[in-house]
């Protein structure tokens, strides 16, 4: 059948819409998973659950919040994105689920020219299982493995520990006086740990939160929060089988609408 030009219009419009709504990762088409609304919600809505093991005194246990924001100490010259995954305080019944993480990125809005500029974008990720309350920086090695299907890495939790992770390439240098806004984003989903066992991902109660830290320098040692501090900590949301984007930002909603970060 030969279509007349007029009859082709609906098909062409559908094709344009289909292409615009997809992106490719590792050659596989996937639905775009981030949006301005999600970015806004990740710093305004409450957590979907309460992270296991966190004391009530930790303000970020109750909801997203901004710390240093756009104003690092004048002599701090480095930044690194990070994320954290916790079990829900009500428990996590799933025993055959791992979390996969990729596309960790952090950008800043330049005071000098009003443009978003990238600090880092990577799927090379490292991390460890840390004591849930981060007391004394206690941590143990995590069972991190690279993932060919979708990219990035995957890991799991140990009882009493979270999974805290960061860019394996380390910190990047910044100009602390040129920051009008910061945005961090990363993607995650649940995958099956052992394909020989039943898939119980629907029972999983694992939550993801995005963040980033300012550091005194590229090589400063950790010193009880004297040499680093968080920029902001995003909302905890539950992981699912589907890829989701998790965000942190330091802008007002009006600023986001006027100058959204490059999330597409």
PDB file of C-alpha atoms in Angstrom:
ATOM      1  CA  UNK A   1       0.000   0.000   0.000  1.00  0.00           C
ATOM      2  CA  UNK A   2       1.311   3.460  -0.930  1.00  0.00           C
ATOM      3  CA  UNK A   3       0.421   6.208   1.520  1.00  0.00           C
ATOM      4  CA  UNK A   4      -0.594   9.600   0.247  1.00  0.00           C
ATOM      5  CA  UNK A   5       1.377  12.599   1.616  1.00  0.00           C
ATOM      6  CA  UNK A   6      -1.488  13.746   3.852  1.00  0.00           C
ATOM      7  CA  UNK A   7      -1.826  10.302   5.399  1.00  0.00           C
ATOM      8  CA  UNK A   8       1.863  10.304   6.286  1.00  0.00           C
ATOM      9  CA  UNK A   9       1.561  13.294   8.632  1.00  0.00           C
ATOM     10  CA  UNK A  10       0.226  11.414  11.707  1.00  0.00           C
ATOM     11  CA  UNK A  11       2.882   8.728  11.255  1.00  0.00           C
ATOM     12  CA  UNK A  12       5.695  11.296  10.997  1.00  0.00           C
ATOM     13  CA  UNK A  13       4.464  13.151  14.072  1.00  0.00           C
ATOM     14  CA  UNK A  14       4.328   9.893  16.030  1.00  0.00           C
ATOM     15  CA  UNK A  15       7.858   8.994  14.917  1.00  0.00           C
ATOM     16  CA  UNK A  16       9.212  12.403  16.005  1.00  0.00           C
ATOM     17  CA  UNK A  17       7.507  12.070  19.381  1.00  0.00           C
ATOM     18  CA  UNK A  18       8.827   8.509  19.848  1.00  0.00           C
ATOM     19  CA  UNK A  19      12.411   9.533  19.095  1.00  0.00           C
ATOM     20  CA  UNK A  20      12.205  12.646  21.305  1.00  0.00           C
ATOM     21  CA  UNK A  21      11.019  10.580  24.251  1.00  0.00           C
ATOM     22  CA  UNK A  22      13.864   8.094  24.125  1.00  0.00           C
ATOM     23  CA  UNK A  23      17.602   8.084  24.690  1.00  0.00           C
ATOM     24  CA  UNK A  24      20.196   5.410  24.125  1.00  0.00           C
ATOM     25  CA  UNK A  25      22.491   3.937  26.767  1.00  0.00           C
ATOM     26  CA  UNK A  26      25.001   1.317  25.619  1.00  0.00           C
ATOM     27  CA  UNK A  27      23.076   1.052  22.350  1.00  0.00           C
ATOM     28  CA  UNK A  28      19.745   0.213  23.984  1.00  0.00           C
ATOM     29  CA  UNK A  29      16.810   2.645  23.607  1.00  0.00           C
ATOM     30  CA  UNK A  30      15.312   3.660  26.946  1.00  0.00           C
ATOM     31  CA  UNK A  31      12.596   6.028  28.030  1.00  0.00           C
ATOM     32  CA  UNK A  32      13.851   9.382  29.317  1.00  0.00           C
ATOM     33  CA  UNK A  33      13.676   9.091  33.101  1.00  0.00           C
ATOM     34  CA  UNK A  34      14.390  12.575  34.456  1.00  0.00           C
ATOM     35  CA  UNK A  35      12.319  15.731  34.293  1.00  0.00           C
ATOM     36  CA  UNK A  36      12.146  19.207  35.770  1.00  0.00           C
ATOM     37  CA  UNK A  37       9.276  18.089  37.992  1.00  0.00           C
ATOM     38  CA  UNK A  38      11.292  15.174  39.390  1.00  0.00           C
ATOM     39  CA  UNK A  39      14.256  17.468  40.037  1.00  0.00           C
ATOM     40  CA  UNK A  40      12.009  19.915  41.895  1.00  0.00           C
ATOM     41  CA  UNK A  41      10.324  17.182  43.927  1.00  0.00           C
ATOM     42  CA  UNK A  42      13.630  15.674  44.993  1.00  0.00           C
ATOM     43  CA  UNK A  43      14.330  18.753  47.123  1.00  0.00           C
ATOM     44  CA  UNK A  44      10.794  19.643  48.231  1.00  0.00           C
ATOM     45  CA  UNK A  45       8.798  16.472  48.952  1.00  0.00           C
ATOM     46  CA  UNK A  46       9.328  14.295  52.046  1.00  0.00           C
ATOM     47  CA  UNK A  47      11.238  11.014  51.957  1.00  0.00           C
ATOM     48  CA  UNK A  48       9.211   7.984  50.926  1.00  0.00           C
ATOM     49  CA  UNK A  49      10.402   6.120  54.025  1.00  0.00           C
ATOM     50  CA  UNK A  50      12.677   6.525  57.047  1.00  0.00           C
ATOM     51  CA  UNK A  51      16.281   5.361  56.456  1.00  0.00           C
ATOM     52  CA  UNK A  52      17.266   2.487  58.719  1.00  0.00           C
ATOM     53  CA  UNK A  53      19.643   3.217  61.597  1.00  0.00           C
ATOM     54  CA  UNK A  54      19.602   7.009  61.429  1.00  0.00           C
ATOM     55  CA  UNK A  55      19.086   8.870  64.712  1.00  0.00           C
ATOM     56  CA  UNK A  56      16.279  11.411  64.955  1.00  0.00           C
ATOM     57  CA  UNK A  57      18.910  14.139  65.439  1.00  0.00           C
ATOM     58  CA  UNK A  58      20.078  13.850  61.808  1.00  0.00           C
ATOM     59  CA  UNK A  59      18.112  16.498  59.931  1.00  0.00           C
ATOM     60  CA  UNK A  60      18.465  14.775  56.551  1.00  0.00           C
ATOM     61  CA  UNK A  61      16.824  11.639  57.951  1.00  0.00           C
ATOM     62  CA  UNK A  62      13.506  13.527  57.868  1.00  0.00           C
ATOM     63  CA  UNK A  63      13.647  15.114  54.416  1.00  0.00           C
ATOM     64  CA  UNK A  64      15.873  16.699  51.775  1.00  0.00           C
ATOM     65  CA  UNK A  65      17.828  19.753  52.800  1.00  0.00           C
ATOM     66  CA  UNK A  66      20.551  22.189  51.693  1.00  0.00           C
ATOM     67  CA  UNK A  67      23.773  22.571  53.688  1.00  0.00           C
ATOM     68  CA  UNK A  68      26.650  24.579  52.163  1.00  0.00           C
ATOM     69  CA  UNK A  69      24.572  25.117  49.048  1.00  0.00           C
ATOM     70  CA  UNK A  70      26.202  27.624  46.709  1.00  0.00           C
ATOM     71  CA  UNK A  71      28.596  28.925  49.349  1.00  0.00           C
ATOM     72  CA  UNK A  72      31.575  26.702  50.117  1.00  0.00           C
ATOM     73  CA  UNK A  73      34.279  28.147  52.373  1.00  0.00           C
ATOM     74  CA  UNK A  74      36.463  30.504  50.331  1.00  0.00           C
ATOM     75  CA  UNK A  75      39.505  28.252  50.587  1.00  0.00           C
ATOM     76  CA  UNK A  76      37.731  24.996  49.651  1.00  0.00           C
ATOM     77  CA  UNK A  77      38.500  24.113  46.064  1.00  0.00           C
ATOM     78  CA  UNK A  78      37.157  20.638  45.275  1.00  0.00           C
ATOM     79  CA  UNK A  79      33.886  18.765  44.856  1.00  0.00           C
ATOM     80  CA  UNK A  80      32.749  15.170  44.455  1.00  0.00           C
ATOM     81  CA  UNK A  81      29.275  13.722  43.780  1.00  0.00           C
ATOM     82  CA  UNK A  82      27.999  10.878  45.912  1.00  0.00           C
ATOM     83  CA  UNK A  83      24.892   8.882  46.659  1.00  0.00           C
ATOM     84  CA  UNK A  84      23.603   6.625  49.383  1.00  0.00           C
ATOM     85  CA  UNK A  85      21.275   3.645  49.563  1.00  0.00           C
ATOM     86  CA  UNK A  86      19.494   2.583  52.756  1.00  0.00           C
ATOM     87  CA  UNK A  87      17.032  -0.063  53.760  1.00  0.00           C
ATOM     88  CA  UNK A  88      13.721   1.241  55.052  1.00  0.00           C
ATOM     89  CA  UNK A  89      13.530   1.365  58.853  1.00  0.00           C
ATOM     90  CA  UNK A  90      10.473  -0.919  58.587  1.00  0.00           C
ATOM     91  CA  UNK A  91      12.683  -3.602  57.059  1.00  0.00           C
ATOM     92  CA  UNK A  92      13.639  -4.939  53.642  1.00  0.00           C
ATOM     93  CA  UNK A  93      12.109  -8.385  52.983  1.00  0.00           C
ATOM     94  CA  UNK A  94      13.858  -8.899  49.629  1.00  0.00           C
ATOM     95  CA  UNK A  95      16.848 -11.256  49.670  1.00  0.00           C
ATOM     96  CA  UNK A  96      17.575 -11.555  45.949  1.00  0.00           C
ATOM     97  CA  UNK A  97      17.896  -7.945  44.830  1.00  0.00           C
ATOM     98  CA  UNK A  98      20.900  -5.780  44.041  1.00  0.00           C
ATOM     99  CA  UNK A  99      20.930  -2.123  43.028  1.00  0.00           C
ATOM    100  CA  UNK A 100      22.537  -0.936  39.805  1.00  0.00           C
ATOM    101  CA  UNK A 101      23.912   2.621  39.554  1.00  0.00           C
ATOM    102  CA  UNK A 102      25.105   4.656  36.577  1.00  0.00           C
ATOM    103  CA  UNK A 103      25.352   8.151  35.041  1.00  0.00           C
ATOM    104  CA  UNK A 104      26.571  10.059  38.108  1.00  0.00           C
ATOM    105  CA  UNK A 105      26.872  13.736  37.260  1.00  0.00           C
ATOM    106  CA  UNK A 106      27.291  17.110  38.955  1.00  0.00           C
ATOM    107  CA  UNK A 107      26.946  20.526  37.311  1.00  0.00           C
ATOM    108  CA  UNK A 108      27.143  24.105  38.541  1.00  0.00           C
ATOM    109  CA  UNK A 109      25.443  27.288  37.401  1.00  0.00           C
ATOM    110  CA  UNK A 110      28.146  29.869  36.731  1.00  0.00           C
ATOM    111  CA  UNK A 111      27.776  33.290  38.309  1.00  0.00           C
ATOM    112  CA  UNK A 112      29.975  34.813  35.634  1.00  0.00           C
ATOM    113  CA  UNK A 113      27.978  33.864  32.544  1.00  0.00           C
ATOM    114  CA  UNK A 114      24.729  32.249  33.782  1.00  0.00           C
ATOM    115  CA  UNK A 115      25.492  28.954  32.017  1.00  0.00           C
ATOM    116  CA  UNK A 116      25.362  25.417  33.413  1.00  0.00           C
ATOM    117  CA  UNK A 117      28.827  23.852  33.389  1.00  0.00           C
ATOM    118  CA  UNK A 118      29.712  20.254  34.056  1.00  0.00           C
ATOM    119  CA  UNK A 119      32.023  19.241  36.873  1.00  0.00           C
ATOM    120  CA  UNK A 120      31.741  15.509  36.297  1.00  0.00           C
ATOM    121  CA  UNK A 121      29.758  12.842  34.398  1.00  0.00           C
ATOM    122  CA  UNK A 122      30.719   9.202  34.893  1.00  0.00           C
ATOM    123  CA  UNK A 123      29.538   5.652  35.409  1.00  0.00           C
ATOM    124  CA  UNK A 124      32.861   4.708  37.017  1.00  0.00           C
ATOM    125  CA  UNK A 125      31.701   4.379  40.595  1.00  0.00           C
ATOM    126  CA  UNK A 126      33.293   3.203  43.824  1.00  0.00           C
ATOM    127  CA  UNK A 127      31.905   2.893  47.333  1.00  0.00           C
ATOM    128  CA  UNK A 128      31.615   0.881  50.524  1.00  0.00           C
ATOM    129  CA  UNK A 129      29.106  -0.297  53.100  1.00  0.00           C
ATOM    130  CA  UNK A 130      29.190   2.336  55.867  1.00  0.00           C
ATOM    131  CA  UNK A 131      27.692   2.188  59.336  1.00  0.00           C
ATOM    132  CA  UNK A 132      24.187   3.554  58.876  1.00  0.00           C
ATOM    133  CA  UNK A 133      24.817   6.545  61.159  1.00  0.00           C
ATOM    134  CA  UNK A 134      28.344   7.117  59.715  1.00  0.00           C
ATOM    135  CA  UNK A 135      29.729   7.033  63.268  1.00  0.00           C
ATOM    136  CA  UNK A 136      33.544   7.295  63.201  1.00  0.00           C
ATOM    137  CA  UNK A 137      33.499   6.687  59.437  1.00  0.00           C
ATOM    138  CA  UNK A 138      33.232   2.924  60.042  1.00  0.00           C
ATOM    139  CA  UNK A 139      32.924   0.997  56.771  1.00  0.00           C
ATOM    140  CA  UNK A 140      33.493  -2.425  55.226  1.00  0.00           C
ATOM    141  CA  UNK A 141      34.130  -3.454  51.607  1.00  0.00           C
ATOM    142  CA  UNK A 142      31.042  -3.780  49.431  1.00  0.00           C
ATOM    143  CA  UNK A 143      30.438  -6.505  46.838  1.00  0.00           C
ATOM    144  CA  UNK A 144      30.694  -4.134  43.880  1.00  0.00           C
ATOM    145  CA  UNK A 145      30.618  -5.595  40.387  1.00  0.00           C
ATOM    146  CA  UNK A 146      30.492  -3.991  36.917  1.00  0.00           C
ATOM    147  CA  UNK A 147      27.277  -4.414  34.927  1.00  0.00           C
ATOM    148  CA  UNK A 148      27.305  -4.851  31.146  1.00  0.00           C
ATOM    149  CA  UNK A 149      23.512  -4.658  30.805  1.00  0.00           C
ATOM    150  CA  UNK A 150      22.812  -0.945  31.217  1.00  0.00           C
ATOM    151  CA  UNK A 151      26.279  -0.006  32.423  1.00  0.00           C
ATOM    152  CA  UNK A 152      27.650   1.230  35.718  1.00  0.00           C
ATOM    153  CA  UNK A 153      28.028  -1.002  38.762  1.00  0.00           C
ATOM    154  CA  UNK A 154      25.854  -2.944  41.171  1.00  0.00           C
ATOM    155  CA  UNK A 155      26.165  -3.696  44.881  1.00  0.00           C
ATOM    156  CA  UNK A 156      24.107  -4.773  47.887  1.00  0.00           C
ATOM    157  CA  UNK A 157      23.624  -3.915  51.552  1.00  0.00           C
ATOM    158  CA  UNK A 158      24.910  -5.650  54.666  1.00  0.00           C
ATOM    159  CA  UNK A 159      22.873  -5.654  57.914  1.00  0.00           C
ATOM    160  CA  UNK A 160      23.515  -2.428  59.839  1.00  0.00           C
ATOM    161  CA  UNK A 161      25.239  -0.776  56.895  1.00  0.00           C
ATOM    162  CA  UNK A 162      24.230   1.473  54.007  1.00  0.00           C
ATOM    163  CA  UNK A 163      25.916   1.710  50.624  1.00  0.00           C
ATOM    164  CA  UNK A 164      27.695   5.039  50.219  1.00  0.00           C
ATOM    165  CA  UNK A 165      29.292   5.651  46.820  1.00  0.00           C
ATOM    166  CA  UNK A 166      31.108   8.269  44.761  1.00  0.00           C
ATOM    167  CA  UNK A 167      32.948   8.862  41.510  1.00  0.00           C
ATOM    168  CA  UNK A 168      35.949   6.524  41.344  1.00  0.00           C
ATOM    169  CA  UNK A 169      37.929   9.218  39.508  1.00  0.00           C
ATOM    170  CA  UNK A 170      37.873  11.300  42.676  1.00  0.00           C
ATOM    171  CA  UNK A 171      37.300  14.984  43.296  1.00  0.00           C
ATOM    172  CA  UNK A 172      37.414  17.749  40.716  1.00  0.00           C
ATOM    173  CA  UNK A 173      38.701  21.280  41.141  1.00  0.00           C
ATOM    174  CA  UNK A 174      36.250  24.171  41.454  1.00  0.00           C
ATOM    175  CA  UNK A 175      36.176  27.949  41.678  1.00  0.00           C
ATOM    176  CA  UNK A 176      34.293  28.490  44.962  1.00  0.00           C
ATOM    177  CA  UNK A 177      33.423  32.066  43.975  1.00  0.00           C
ATOM    178  CA  UNK A 178      31.615  31.241  40.716  1.00  0.00           C
ATOM    179  CA  UNK A 179      28.771  29.074  42.003  1.00  0.00           C
ATOM    180  CA  UNK A 180      25.177  30.256  41.584  1.00  0.00           C
ATOM    181  CA  UNK A 181      23.666  26.780  41.750  1.00  0.00           C
ATOM    182  CA  UNK A 182      24.563  23.084  41.944  1.00  0.00           C
ATOM    183  CA  UNK A 183      22.765  20.046  40.530  1.00  0.00           C
ATOM    184  CA  UNK A 184      23.677  16.383  41.034  1.00  0.00           C
ATOM    185  CA  UNK A 185      21.878  13.488  39.391  1.00  0.00           C
ATOM    186  CA  UNK A 186      22.369   9.739  39.108  1.00  0.00           C
ATOM    187  CA  UNK A 187      20.346   6.759  37.940  1.00  0.00           C
ATOM    188  CA  UNK A 188      19.542   3.463  39.649  1.00  0.00           C
ATOM    189  CA  UNK A 189      17.319   0.402  39.488  1.00  0.00           C
ATOM    190  CA  UNK A 190      16.957  -3.011  41.151  1.00  0.00           C
ATOM    191  CA  UNK A 191      18.355  -6.103  39.444  1.00  0.00           C
ATOM    192  CA  UNK A 192      18.229  -9.789  40.357  1.00  0.00           C
ATOM    193  CA  UNK A 193      21.181 -10.935  42.454  1.00  0.00           C
ATOM    194  CA  UNK A 194      20.988 -14.643  41.565  1.00  0.00           C
ATOM    195  CA  UNK A 195      19.043 -15.694  38.472  1.00  0.00           C
ATOM    196  CA  UNK A 196      18.720 -19.213  39.854  1.00  0.00           C
ATOM    197  CA  UNK A 197      16.574 -17.902  42.724  1.00  0.00           C
ATOM    198  CA  UNK A 198      13.065 -16.336  42.684  1.00  0.00           C
ATOM    199  CA  UNK A 199      12.792 -12.685  41.698  1.00  0.00           C
ATOM    200  CA  UNK A 200      11.632 -10.858  44.837  1.00  0.00           C
ATOM    201  CA  UNK A 201      12.439  -7.296  43.763  1.00  0.00           C
ATOM    202  CA  UNK A 202       8.803  -6.286  44.290  1.00  0.00           C
ATOM    203  CA  UNK A 203       9.349  -6.881  48.008  1.00  0.00           C
ATOM    204  CA  UNK A 204      12.437  -4.657  48.187  1.00  0.00           C
ATOM    205  CA  UNK A 205      12.373  -1.614  50.485  1.00  0.00           C
ATOM    206  CA  UNK A 206      15.586   0.090  49.458  1.00  0.00           C
ATOM    207  CA  UNK A 207      15.857   3.866  49.193  1.00  0.00           C
ATOM    208  CA  UNK A 208      18.209   6.063  47.173  1.00  0.00           C
ATOM    209  CA  UNK A 209      19.339   9.650  47.852  1.00  0.00           C
ATOM    210  CA  UNK A 210      21.707  11.831  45.794  1.00  0.00           C
ATOM    211  CA  UNK A 211      24.210  14.378  47.070  1.00  0.00           C
ATOM    212  CA  UNK A 212      27.652  15.940  46.684  1.00  0.00           C
ATOM    213  CA  UNK A 213      30.403  17.270  48.958  1.00  0.00           C
ATOM    214  CA  UNK A 214      32.689  20.257  48.913  1.00  0.00           C
ATOM    215  CA  UNK A 215      36.252  19.458  49.999  1.00  0.00           C
ATOM    216  CA  UNK A 216      39.102  21.614  51.176  1.00  0.00           C
ATOM    217  CA  UNK A 217      41.304  20.359  48.335  1.00  0.00           C
ATOM    218  CA  UNK A 218      41.738  17.565  45.811  1.00  0.00           C
ATOM    219  CA  UNK A 219      43.779  15.493  48.272  1.00  0.00           C
ATOM    220  CA  UNK A 220      42.626  16.587  51.745  1.00  0.00           C
ATOM    221  CA  UNK A 221      42.193  13.768  54.251  1.00  0.00           C
ATOM    222  CA  UNK A 222      38.877  13.268  56.005  1.00  0.00           C
ATOM    223  CA  UNK A 223      39.024  14.954  59.431  1.00  0.00           C
ATOM    224  CA  UNK A 224      35.699  14.682  61.272  1.00  0.00           C
ATOM    225  CA  UNK A 225      33.937  17.022  58.789  1.00  0.00           C
ATOM    226  CA  UNK A 226      36.587  19.746  59.152  1.00  0.00           C
ATOM    227  CA  UNK A 227      37.836  19.254  55.596  1.00  0.00           C
ATOM    228  CA  UNK A 228      34.577  18.478  53.816  1.00  0.00           C
ATOM    229  CA  UNK A 229      30.840  18.986  54.046  1.00  0.00           C
ATOM    230  CA  UNK A 230      27.778  18.260  51.985  1.00  0.00           C
ATOM    231  CA  UNK A 231      26.328  20.711  49.493  1.00  0.00           C
ATOM    232  CA  UNK A 232      22.840  19.294  49.915  1.00  0.00           C
ATOM    233  CA  UNK A 233      21.100  15.945  50.332  1.00  0.00           C
ATOM    234  CA  UNK A 234      18.211  14.902  48.135  1.00  0.00           C
ATOM    235  CA  UNK A 235      15.021  13.054  48.833  1.00  0.00           C
ATOM    236  CA  UNK A 236      15.038   9.323  49.594  1.00  0.00           C
ATOM    237  CA  UNK A 237      12.875   7.407  47.124  1.00  0.00           C
ATOM    238  CA  UNK A 238      12.312   3.684  46.808  1.00  0.00           C
ATOM    239  CA  UNK A 239      14.148   1.773  44.105  1.00  0.00           C
ATOM    240  CA  UNK A 240      12.170  -0.312  41.606  1.00  0.00           C
ATOM    241  CA  UNK A 241      12.899  -2.604  38.657  1.00  0.00           C
ATOM    242  CA  UNK A 242      12.839   0.443  36.381  1.00  0.00           C
ATOM    243  CA  UNK A 243      15.583   3.014  35.929  1.00  0.00           C
ATOM    244  CA  UNK A 244      14.916   6.188  37.893  1.00  0.00           C
ATOM    245  CA  UNK A 245      16.831   9.464  38.190  1.00  0.00           C
ATOM    246  CA  UNK A 246      17.619  10.782  41.673  1.00  0.00           C
ATOM    247  CA  UNK A 247      18.566  14.429  42.134  1.00  0.00           C
ATOM    248  CA  UNK A 248      19.943  17.064  44.460  1.00  0.00           C
ATOM    249  CA  UNK A 249      20.001  20.800  43.737  1.00  0.00           C
ATOM    250  CA  UNK A 250      20.483  24.142  45.485  1.00  0.00           C
ATOM    251  CA  UNK A 251      18.136  26.434  43.558  1.00  0.00           C
ATOM    252  CA  UNK A 252      14.721  27.883  44.249  1.00  0.00           C
ATOM    253  CA  UNK A 253      11.829  26.576  42.173  1.00  0.00           C
ATOM    254  CA  UNK A 254      11.693  29.905  40.332  1.00  0.00           C
ATOM    255  CA  UNK A 255      15.387  29.664  39.472  1.00  0.00           C
ATOM    256  CA  UNK A 256      14.916  26.109  38.229  1.00  0.00           C
ATOM    257  CA  UNK A 257      12.068  27.124  35.936  1.00  0.00           C
ATOM    258  CA  UNK A 258      14.012  30.107  34.587  1.00  0.00           C
ATOM    259  CA  UNK A 259      17.262  28.224  34.067  1.00  0.00           C
ATOM    260  CA  UNK A 260      16.772  24.436  34.309  1.00  0.00           C
ATOM    261  CA  UNK A 261      19.827  22.156  34.476  1.00  0.00           C
ATOM    262  CA  UNK A 262      20.717  20.058  31.398  1.00  0.00           C
ATOM    263  CA  UNK A 263      18.850  16.935  32.461  1.00  0.00           C
ATOM    264  CA  UNK A 264      17.839  15.761  28.981  1.00  0.00           C
TER     265      UNK A 264
END
